[in-house]
Short mmCIF file of C-alpha atoms in Angstrom, two decimals:
data_model
loop_
_atom_site.label_atom_id
_atom_site.label_comp_id
_atom_site.label_asym_id
_atom_site.label_seq_id
_atom_site.Cartn_x
_atom_site.Cartn_y
_atom_site.Cartn_z
CA UNK A 1 276.01 63.52 65.93
CA UNK A 2 278.16 66.53 67.32
CA UNK A 3 276.17 69.57 68.79
CA UNK A 4 276.92 73.33 68.68
CA UNK A 5 276.74 75.64 71.24
CA UNK A 6 274.85 78.81 70.49
CA UNK A 7 275.05 82.24 71.96
CA UNK A 8 271.46 83.10 72.68
CA UNK A 9 270.30 87.12 73.74
CA UNK A 10 266.89 88.46 74.30
CA UNK A 11 265.54 91.14 75.83
CA UNK A 12 263.25 90.56 78.94
CA UNK A 13 259.89 90.62 77.34
CA UNK A 14 260.95 88.70 74.27
CA UNK A 15 261.42 85.65 76.76
CA UNK A 16 259.08 82.68 76.42
CA UNK A 17 258.07 81.24 79.35
CA UNK A 18 260.20 78.00 78.66
CA UNK A 19 263.46 79.78 78.27
CA UNK A 20 263.24 81.66 81.33
CA UNK A 21 262.06 78.92 83.09
CA UNK A 22 265.80 77.41 81.89
CA UNK A 23 267.45 80.17 82.95
CA UNK A 24 266.15 80.88 86.29
CA UNK A 25 266.70 77.08 86.82
CA UNK A 26 270.39 77.13 86.29
CA UNK A 27 270.79 79.99 88.28
CA UNK A 28 268.94 78.22 91.30
CA UNK A 29 270.95 75.36 90.84
CA UNK A 30 274.70 77.07 90.98
CA UNK A 31 273.38 79.90 93.90
CA UNK A 32 271.01 78.16 95.86
CA UNK A 33 271.85 74.61 95.85
CA UNK A 34 275.28 74.25 94.84
CA UNK A 35 276.61 77.14 96.79
CA UNK A 36 274.16 76.74 99.62
CA UNK A 37 272.87 80.30 99.68
CA UNK A 38 269.22 80.51 100.36
CA UNK A 39 268.56 84.19 99.03
CA UNK A 40 265.90 85.84 97.12
CA UNK A 41 267.16 84.67 93.48
CA UNK A 42 263.94 86.30 91.96
CA UNK A 43 264.33 89.50 92.65
CA UNK A 44 262.14 91.30 90.21
CA UNK A 45 265.17 92.54 87.65
CA UNK A 46 264.79 89.81 85.62
CA UNK A 47 261.64 91.42 83.43
CA UNK A 48 262.45 95.01 83.52
CA UNK A 49 262.47 96.34 80.40
CA UNK A 50 266.18 97.28 80.14
CA UNK A 51 267.45 93.54 80.75
CA UNK A 52 268.88 91.51 78.49
CA UNK A 53 269.72 87.70 79.24
CA UNK A 54 272.24 85.96 77.48
CA UNK A 55 272.98 82.62 77.61
CA UNK A 56 274.44 79.56 75.89
CA UNK A 57 272.42 76.62 74.47
CA UNK A 58 273.31 73.33 73.46
CA UNK A 59 270.21 71.70 71.77
CA UNK A 60 267.81 73.25 74.47
CA UNK A 61 269.75 72.98 77.49
CA UNK A 62 271.08 75.95 78.95
CA UNK A 63 274.92 75.33 79.63
CA UNK A 64 275.77 79.07 81.01
CA UNK A 65 273.93 82.44 81.47
CA UNK A 66 274.17 86.34 82.68
CA UNK A 67 272.09 89.01 82.93
CA UNK A 68 272.71 92.59 81.82
CA UNK A 69 270.99 95.34 83.58
CA UNK A 70 270.72 98.71 81.65
CA UNK A 71 270.88 101.67 84.70
CA UNK A 72 271.23 105.28 85.05
CA UNK A 73 274.46 106.26 87.50
CA UNK A 74 274.60 109.98 87.97
CA UNK A 75 272.72 110.83 84.79
CA UNK A 76 274.81 108.65 82.72
CA UNK A 77 273.69 105.38 80.90
CA UNK A 78 275.38 102.34 82.43
CA UNK A 79 274.94 98.85 82.93
CA UNK A 80 275.45 95.91 85.33
CA UNK A 81 276.46 92.52 84.82
CA UNK A 82 275.16 89.90 87.40
CA UNK A 83 273.73 86.17 87.74
CA UNK A 84 276.61 84.93 85.94
CA UNK A 85 277.04 81.14 85.94
CA UNK A 86 277.82 78.23 84.24
CA UNK A 87 276.35 74.52 85.03
CA UNK A 88 278.59 72.55 86.85
CA UNK A 89 279.40 69.74 84.01
CA UNK A 90 280.21 72.63 81.50
CA UNK A 91 282.72 74.58 83.30
CA UNK A 92 286.34 74.61 81.91
CA UNK A 93 285.10 75.29 78.43
CA UNK A 94 285.61 79.27 78.17
CA UNK A 95 281.72 79.67 78.45
CA UNK A 96 281.81 82.66 81.07
CA UNK A 97 284.24 84.29 78.33
CA UNK A 98 282.15 83.82 75.51
CA UNK A 99 279.05 85.44 77.52
CA UNK A 100 281.36 88.52 79.04
CA UNK A 101 282.90 89.35 75.46
CA UNK A 102 279.17 89.24 74.32
CA UNK A 103 277.58 91.34 77.00
CA UNK A 104 280.84 93.76 76.83
CA UNK A 105 280.27 94.08 73.57
CA UNK A 106 276.22 95.69 73.70
CA UNK A 107 277.82 98.07 76.58
CA UNK A 108 280.35 99.75 74.46
CA UNK A 109 282.04 102.56 76.23
CA UNK A 110 279.25 103.16 79.09
CA UNK A 111 280.36 101.99 82.59
CA UNK A 112 279.64 98.51 83.92
CA UNK A 113 279.70 97.29 87.32
CA UNK A 114 279.64 93.66 88.82
CA UNK A 115 279.73 92.22 92.06
CA UNK A 116 282.58 89.37 91.74
CA UNK A 117 282.79 86.48 93.96
CA UNK A 118 286.20 87.07 95.37
CA UNK A 119 288.28 84.01 93.89
CA UNK A 120 286.88 85.54 90.55
CA UNK A 121 288.39 88.53 90.64
CA UNK A 122 291.51 88.05 88.18
CA UNK A 123 288.95 86.69 85.64
CA UNK A 124 286.83 89.81 85.78
CA UNK A 125 290.16 92.03 85.18
CA UNK A 126 290.88 90.19 82.27
CA UNK A 127 288.16 92.02 80.99
CA UNK A 128 289.15 95.09 82.16
CA UNK A 129 287.17 95.30 85.35
CA UNK A 130 288.93 97.12 88.37
CA UNK A 131 287.96 96.59 91.97
CA UNK A 132 286.15 99.74 93.27
CA UNK A 133 285.32 98.86 97.19
CA UNK A 134 286.03 96.84 99.99
CA UNK A 135 285.11 92.81 100.01
CA UNK A 136 281.88 92.18 101.59
CA UNK A 137 280.26 89.09 102.88
CA UNK A 138 276.74 88.15 100.55
CA UNK A 139 275.38 85.16 102.24
CA UNK A 140 278.44 83.60 103.41
CA UNK A 141 280.40 84.11 100.13
CA UNK A 142 282.78 87.20 99.82
CA UNK A 143 282.36 89.72 96.89
CA UNK A 144 284.13 92.70 95.53
CA UNK A 145 282.43 95.40 93.69
CA UNK A 146 284.20 96.03 90.38
CA UNK A 147 283.67 98.45 87.59
CA UNK A 148 285.05 98.64 83.80
CA UNK A 149 284.75 102.13 82.55
#
């Protein structure tokens, strides 16, 4: 039987505990275990009222996810994309691009910021992001601040 990978989206308040657990579990598997970064993955922002979670679901399994935060920058509505990750076994299928297109469709013309791992700058540039600051070390992984709009 062939499965269909479905794009899912939920405001933080609408996430059930089991789904939130699956999203956080994937993030910990990628960022903490695979990338060997002991950092506070649970930063308190996942449940903020303006937070949206997007993920790709394959019959209950989370293959990829990202977090879209709504922020105010200089009095204007803006967004921050973060926690973009894909399960190791699911990479190479365009899942990051699918999630990015969905997230950017929600942001409209508003400014969107993200902190890209340096090796992913070109990938984010394909979505209109440009580097806006110097590279910095975050737990042993070089990152670059980027902005769109």
